[in-house]
Coordinates of C-alpha atoms and ligand atoms in Angstrom, one line a residue:
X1 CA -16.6 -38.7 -31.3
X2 CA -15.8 -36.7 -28.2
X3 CA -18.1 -34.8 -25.4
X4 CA -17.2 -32.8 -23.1
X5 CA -19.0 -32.1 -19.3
X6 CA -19.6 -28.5 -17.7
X7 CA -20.5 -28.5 -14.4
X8 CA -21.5 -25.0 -12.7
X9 CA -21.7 -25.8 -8.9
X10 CA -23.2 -23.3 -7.4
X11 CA -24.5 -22.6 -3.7
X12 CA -28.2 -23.7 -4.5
X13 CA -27.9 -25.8 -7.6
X14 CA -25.4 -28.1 -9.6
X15 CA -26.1 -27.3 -13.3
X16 CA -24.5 -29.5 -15.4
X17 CA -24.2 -30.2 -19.1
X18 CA -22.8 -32.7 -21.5
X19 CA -21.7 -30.9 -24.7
X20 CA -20.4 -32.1 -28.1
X21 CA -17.1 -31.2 -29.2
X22 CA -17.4 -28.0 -30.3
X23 CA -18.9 -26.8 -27.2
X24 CA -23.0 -26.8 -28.3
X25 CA -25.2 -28.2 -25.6
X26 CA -26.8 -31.5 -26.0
X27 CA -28.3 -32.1 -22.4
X28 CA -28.9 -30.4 -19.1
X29 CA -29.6 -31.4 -15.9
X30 CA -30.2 -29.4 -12.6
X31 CA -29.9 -31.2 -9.1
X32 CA -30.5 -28.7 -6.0
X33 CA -26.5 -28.6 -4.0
X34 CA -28.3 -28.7 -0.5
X35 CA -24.7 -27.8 1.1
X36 CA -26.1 -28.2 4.2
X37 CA -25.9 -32.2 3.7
X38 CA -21.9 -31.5 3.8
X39 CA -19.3 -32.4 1.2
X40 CA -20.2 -35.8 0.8
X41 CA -23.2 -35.8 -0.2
X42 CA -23.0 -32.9 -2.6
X43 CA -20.0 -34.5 -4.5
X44 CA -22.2 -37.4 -4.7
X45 CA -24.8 -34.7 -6.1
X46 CA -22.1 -33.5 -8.6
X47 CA -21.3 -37.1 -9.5
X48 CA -24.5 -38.1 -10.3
X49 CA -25.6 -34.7 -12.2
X50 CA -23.0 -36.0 -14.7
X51 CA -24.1 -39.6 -14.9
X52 CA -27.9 -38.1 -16.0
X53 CA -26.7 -36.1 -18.9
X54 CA -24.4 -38.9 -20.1
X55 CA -26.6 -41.7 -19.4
X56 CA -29.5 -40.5 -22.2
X57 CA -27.1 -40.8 -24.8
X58 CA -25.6 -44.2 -24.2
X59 CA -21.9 -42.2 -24.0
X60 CA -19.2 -43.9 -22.1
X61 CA -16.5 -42.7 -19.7
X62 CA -14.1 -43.4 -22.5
X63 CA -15.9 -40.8 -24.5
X64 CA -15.7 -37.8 -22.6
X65 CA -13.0 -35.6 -23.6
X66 CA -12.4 -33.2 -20.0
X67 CA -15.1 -32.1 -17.1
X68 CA -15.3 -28.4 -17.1
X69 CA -15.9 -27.3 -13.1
X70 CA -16.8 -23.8 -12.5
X71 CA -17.3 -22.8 -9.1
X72 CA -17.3 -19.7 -6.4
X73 CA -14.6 -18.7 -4.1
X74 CA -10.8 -18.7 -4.5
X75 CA -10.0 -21.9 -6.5
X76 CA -6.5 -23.2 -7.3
X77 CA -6.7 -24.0 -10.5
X78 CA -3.6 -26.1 -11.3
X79 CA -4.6 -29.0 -8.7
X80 CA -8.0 -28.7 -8.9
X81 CA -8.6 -27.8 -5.4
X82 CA -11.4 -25.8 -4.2
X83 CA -9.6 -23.9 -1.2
X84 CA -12.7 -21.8 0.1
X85 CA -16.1 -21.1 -1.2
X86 CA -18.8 -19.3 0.3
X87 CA -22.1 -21.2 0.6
X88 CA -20.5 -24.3 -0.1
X89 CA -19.2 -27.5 2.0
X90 CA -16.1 -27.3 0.8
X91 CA -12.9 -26.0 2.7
X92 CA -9.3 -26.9 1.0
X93 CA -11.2 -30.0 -0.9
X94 CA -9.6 -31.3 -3.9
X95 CA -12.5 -31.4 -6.3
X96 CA -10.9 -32.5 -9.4
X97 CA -9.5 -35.5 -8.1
X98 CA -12.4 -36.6 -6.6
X99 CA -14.4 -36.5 -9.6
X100 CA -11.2 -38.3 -11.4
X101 CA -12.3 -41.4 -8.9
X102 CA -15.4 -42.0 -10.7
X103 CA -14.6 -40.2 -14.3
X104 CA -11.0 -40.4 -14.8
X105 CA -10.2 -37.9 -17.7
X106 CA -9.4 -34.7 -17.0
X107 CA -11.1 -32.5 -14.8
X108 CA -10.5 -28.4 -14.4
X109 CA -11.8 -26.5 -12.0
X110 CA -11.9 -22.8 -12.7
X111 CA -13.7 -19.9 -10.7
X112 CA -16.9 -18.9 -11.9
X113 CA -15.8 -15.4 -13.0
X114 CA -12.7 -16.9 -15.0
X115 CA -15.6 -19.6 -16.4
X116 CA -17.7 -16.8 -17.7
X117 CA -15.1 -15.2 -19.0
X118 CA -14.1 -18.5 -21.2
X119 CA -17.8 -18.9 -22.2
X120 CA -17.7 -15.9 -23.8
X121 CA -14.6 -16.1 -25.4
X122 CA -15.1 -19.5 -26.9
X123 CA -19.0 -19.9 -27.4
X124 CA -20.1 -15.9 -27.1
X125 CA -21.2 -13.1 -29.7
X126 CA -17.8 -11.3 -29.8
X127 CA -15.9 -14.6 -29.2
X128 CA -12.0 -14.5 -29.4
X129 CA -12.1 -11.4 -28.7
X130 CA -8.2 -11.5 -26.9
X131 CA -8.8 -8.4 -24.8
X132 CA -11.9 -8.9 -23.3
X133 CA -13.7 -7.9 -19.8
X134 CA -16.5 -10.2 -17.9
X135 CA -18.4 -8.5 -14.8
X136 CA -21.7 -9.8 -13.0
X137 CA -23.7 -8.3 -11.3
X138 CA -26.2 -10.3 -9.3
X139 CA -26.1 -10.8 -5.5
X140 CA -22.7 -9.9 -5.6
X141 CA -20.2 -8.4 -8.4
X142 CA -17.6 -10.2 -9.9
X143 CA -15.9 -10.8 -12.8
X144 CA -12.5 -11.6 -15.0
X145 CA -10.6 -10.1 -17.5
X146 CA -8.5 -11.6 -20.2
X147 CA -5.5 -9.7 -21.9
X148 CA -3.8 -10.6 -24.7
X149 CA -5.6 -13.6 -25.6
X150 CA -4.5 -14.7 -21.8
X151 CA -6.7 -14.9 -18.5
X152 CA -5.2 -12.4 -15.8
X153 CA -4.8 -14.6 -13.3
X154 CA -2.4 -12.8 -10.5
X155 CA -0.2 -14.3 -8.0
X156 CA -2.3 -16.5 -6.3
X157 CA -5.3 -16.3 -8.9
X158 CA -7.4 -13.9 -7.5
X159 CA -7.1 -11.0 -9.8
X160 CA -9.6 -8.8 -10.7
X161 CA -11.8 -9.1 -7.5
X162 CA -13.9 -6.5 -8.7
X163 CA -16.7 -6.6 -6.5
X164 CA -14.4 -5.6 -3.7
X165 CA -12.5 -2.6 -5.2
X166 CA -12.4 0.4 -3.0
X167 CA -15.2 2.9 -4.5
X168 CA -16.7 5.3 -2.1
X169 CA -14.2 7.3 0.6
X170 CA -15.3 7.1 4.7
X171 CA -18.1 4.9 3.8
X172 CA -19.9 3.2 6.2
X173 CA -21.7 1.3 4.0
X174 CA -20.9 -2.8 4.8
X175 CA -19.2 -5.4 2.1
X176 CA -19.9 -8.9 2.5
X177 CA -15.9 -9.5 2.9
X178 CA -16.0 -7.2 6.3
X179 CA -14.5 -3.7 4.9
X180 CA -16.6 -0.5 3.7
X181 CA -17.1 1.4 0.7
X182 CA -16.6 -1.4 -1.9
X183 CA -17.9 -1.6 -5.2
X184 CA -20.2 -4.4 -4.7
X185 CA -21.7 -3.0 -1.3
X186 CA -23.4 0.1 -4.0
X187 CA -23.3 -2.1 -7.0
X188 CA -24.9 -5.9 -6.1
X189 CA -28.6 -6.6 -5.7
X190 CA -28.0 -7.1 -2.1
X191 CA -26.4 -3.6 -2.2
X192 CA -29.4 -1.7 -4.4
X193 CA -31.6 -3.6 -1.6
X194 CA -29.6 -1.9 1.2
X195 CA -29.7 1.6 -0.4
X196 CA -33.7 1.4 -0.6
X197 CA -34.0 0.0 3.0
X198 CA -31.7 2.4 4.2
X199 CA -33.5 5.3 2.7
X200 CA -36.8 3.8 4.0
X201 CA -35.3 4.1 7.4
X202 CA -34.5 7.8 7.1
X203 CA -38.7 8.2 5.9
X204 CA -38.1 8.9 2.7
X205 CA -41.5 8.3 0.8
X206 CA -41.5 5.6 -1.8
X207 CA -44.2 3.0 -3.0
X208 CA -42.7 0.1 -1.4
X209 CA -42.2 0.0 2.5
X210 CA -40.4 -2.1 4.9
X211 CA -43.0 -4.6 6.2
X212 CA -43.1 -6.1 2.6
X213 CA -39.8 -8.0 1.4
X214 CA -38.2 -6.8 -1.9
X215 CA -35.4 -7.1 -3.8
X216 CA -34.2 -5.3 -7.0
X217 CA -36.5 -6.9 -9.3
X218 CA -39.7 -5.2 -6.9
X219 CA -37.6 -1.9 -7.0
X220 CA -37.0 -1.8 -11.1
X221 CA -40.9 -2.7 -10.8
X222 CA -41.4 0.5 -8.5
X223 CA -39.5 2.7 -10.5
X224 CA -41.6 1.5 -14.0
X225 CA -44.6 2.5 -12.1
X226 CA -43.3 6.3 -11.6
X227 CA -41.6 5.8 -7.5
X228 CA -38.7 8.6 -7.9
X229 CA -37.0 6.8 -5.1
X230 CA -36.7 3.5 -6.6
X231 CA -35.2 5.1 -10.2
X232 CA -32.8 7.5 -8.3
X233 CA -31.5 4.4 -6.1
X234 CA -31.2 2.5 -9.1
X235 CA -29.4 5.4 -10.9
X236 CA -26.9 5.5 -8.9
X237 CA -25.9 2.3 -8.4
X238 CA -25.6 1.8 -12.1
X239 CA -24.0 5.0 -12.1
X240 CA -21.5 3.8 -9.7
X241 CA -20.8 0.8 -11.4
X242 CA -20.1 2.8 -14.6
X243 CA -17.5 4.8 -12.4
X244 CA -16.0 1.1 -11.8
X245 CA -16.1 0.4 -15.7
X246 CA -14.6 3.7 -16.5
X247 CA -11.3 2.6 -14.1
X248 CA -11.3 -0.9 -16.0
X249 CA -11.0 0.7 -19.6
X250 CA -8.7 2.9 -18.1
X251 CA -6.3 -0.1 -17.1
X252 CA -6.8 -2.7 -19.2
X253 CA -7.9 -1.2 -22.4
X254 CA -10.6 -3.9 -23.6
X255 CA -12.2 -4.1 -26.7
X256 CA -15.2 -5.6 -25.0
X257 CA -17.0 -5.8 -21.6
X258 CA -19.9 -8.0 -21.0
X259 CA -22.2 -7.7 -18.3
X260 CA -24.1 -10.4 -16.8
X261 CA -26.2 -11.5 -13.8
X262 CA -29.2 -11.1 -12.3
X263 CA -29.5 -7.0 -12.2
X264 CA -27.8 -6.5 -15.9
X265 CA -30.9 -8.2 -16.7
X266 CA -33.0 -5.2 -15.7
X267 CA -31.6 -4.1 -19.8
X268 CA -32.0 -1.0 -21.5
X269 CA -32.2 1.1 -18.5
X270 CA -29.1 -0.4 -16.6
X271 CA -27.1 -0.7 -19.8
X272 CA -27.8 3.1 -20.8
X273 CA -26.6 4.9 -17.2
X274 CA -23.7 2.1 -16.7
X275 CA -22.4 3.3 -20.4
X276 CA -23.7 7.0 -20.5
X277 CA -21.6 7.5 -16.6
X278 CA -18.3 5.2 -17.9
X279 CA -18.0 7.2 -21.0
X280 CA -18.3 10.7 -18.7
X281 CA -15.1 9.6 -16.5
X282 CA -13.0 7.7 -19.5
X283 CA -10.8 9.1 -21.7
X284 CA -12.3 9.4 -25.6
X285 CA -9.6 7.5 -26.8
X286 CA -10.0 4.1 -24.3
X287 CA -14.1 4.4 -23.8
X288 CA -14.8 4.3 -27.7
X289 CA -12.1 1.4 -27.8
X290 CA -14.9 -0.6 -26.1
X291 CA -18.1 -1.8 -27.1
X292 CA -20.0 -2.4 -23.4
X293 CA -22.9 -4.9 -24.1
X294 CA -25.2 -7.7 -22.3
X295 CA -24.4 -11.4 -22.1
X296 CA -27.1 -13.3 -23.9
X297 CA -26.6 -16.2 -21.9
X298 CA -28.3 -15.4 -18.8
X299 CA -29.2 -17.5 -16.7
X300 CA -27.0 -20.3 -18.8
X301 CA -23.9 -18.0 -18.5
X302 CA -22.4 -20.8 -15.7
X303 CA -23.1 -24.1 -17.3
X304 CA -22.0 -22.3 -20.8
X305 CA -18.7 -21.5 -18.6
X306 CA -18.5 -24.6 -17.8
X307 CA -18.3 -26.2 -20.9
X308 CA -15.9 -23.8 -21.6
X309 CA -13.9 -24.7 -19.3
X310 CA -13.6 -28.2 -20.7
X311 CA -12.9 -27.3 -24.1
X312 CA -9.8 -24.9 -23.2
X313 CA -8.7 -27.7 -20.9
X314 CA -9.1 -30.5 -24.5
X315 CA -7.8 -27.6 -26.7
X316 CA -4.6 -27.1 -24.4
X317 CA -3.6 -30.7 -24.1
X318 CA -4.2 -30.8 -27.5
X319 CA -1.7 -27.9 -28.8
X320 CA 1.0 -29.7 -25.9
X321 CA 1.2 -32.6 -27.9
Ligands
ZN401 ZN1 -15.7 -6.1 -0.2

């Protein structure tokens, strides 16, 4: 009997999870990342998140069949190296082997868009689906896309960055990477809460106000409770990520695109205006090609990933031999 390990690593917790073969979850464990203690201590963090979900069942190192990593920021996959991550310690730090030190089967590490992707593919409701299209949408947007059964990669793996895809001409609205105009500065939570703040500033009359914090969930709230402001900023930033949508069925042709994260979670009223404005700018023939649905892993969508992760990396060596 095999396992395998998923570890989702993210910038506020390590959620790990030992799996059986076939990818179903047999334990969970969370530990808080605290990147401010540095790399060292959070790989010894990551380390011993995996010892607690193998420890319970007596399961030896032996026994584990790969370690699934998923993980923000530009990742090379093939050596395992995580070269830069965001709200992470780590800076060209070769992840894999350093897990290998204490666990030595294989370990992959995998970006956390590419990871969703793969947990939809291999454990998700419309799984091998070979053409298929992930995109969150949480504090920031990202995503993958597989073709043909394969995961578009790109020249130095960091295709389909769709968070940071040019939307909006002579913007001067701010990404988090430094430029304007970008998808994920309209589209992200951080992006929603920007619009309301901005429109706030210019005294246009809402429910919510500046002295009190809020975020997207307090503006979904807003708009429930009849604020015109808070639905028609929210329109339009769903409306804008349908516009980004349309231009993915329009170049890759999918036969599915998931959405997760945090504000896909708002449902029916996202998922309507995302599909209702991507089926206004597609042609017929590519938008009905597409069903455009919710993951149901939610907040399990990176540890899911994960595992994911492990099992493409068993199921690869596996068709090599
Ligand atoms: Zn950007």
């Amino acid at each position: 009997m095999g396992y395998l390990v998923g570890i989702d690593l993210g910038g506020t917790k390590i959620h790990t999870a030992l799996a059986a073969k076939s990818g179903e979850i047999l334990e969970e464990r969370v530990l808080p990342t605290l990147a401010e203690e540095g790399e060292v201590a959070v790989l010894q963090r990551i380390i011993r998140s995996v010892q607690e979900v193998v420890l319970p069942r007596g399961i030896s190192r032996e026994e584990i069949l790969a370690i699934g990593v998923g993980a923000p920021g530009l990742i090379d996959q093939r050596e395992g190296i995580i070269r830069t991550a965001a709200n992470l310690p780590f800076e060209e730090f070769p992840l894999a082997k350093a897990i290998q030190k204490v666990f030595p089967v294989p370990v992959k590490v995998e970006n956390d868009g590419n990871a969703a992707l793969l947990g939809e593919y291999h454990l998700g409701e419309r799984k091998f689906t070979k053409n298929l299209v992930y995109i969150t949408v949480s504090t920031g947007v990202g995503g993958a896309a597989m073709v043909d059964g394969k995961l578009l990669l790109g020249a130095g793996g960091g295709a389909f960055e769709i968070g940071h895809m040019p939307l909006v001409p002579d913007s001067n609205v701010l990404c988090g990477c430094g430029q304007y105009g970008h998808v994920e500065s309209y589209v992200s939570g951080t992006g929603i809460r920007k619009a309301m703040e901005r429109a706030l500033v210019s005294g246009e009359n809402s429910s919510l106000s500046l002295e009190t914090p809020f975020g997207t969930r307090e503006i979904h709230q807003a708009a429930l409770s009849g604020d015109a402001l808070s639905k028609s900023i929210l329109e339009d930033a769903f409306s804008y990520l349908g516009m980004t949508i349309s231009q993915v069925l329009t170049l890759l042709n999918p036969e599915v695109v998931i959405l997760g994260g945090g504000v896909s979670s708002i449902g029916d009223m996202f998922l309507e205006k995302v599909k209702s404005t991507a089926e206004q700018y597609t042609l017929p023939l590519l938008y009905n090609a597409a069903e455009i649905r919710l993951s149901s892993f939610k907040e399990r969508t990176g540890v899911v990933g994960a595992v994911a992760v492990a099992l493409e990396e068993v199921q690869k060596r596996a068709s090599a031999k």
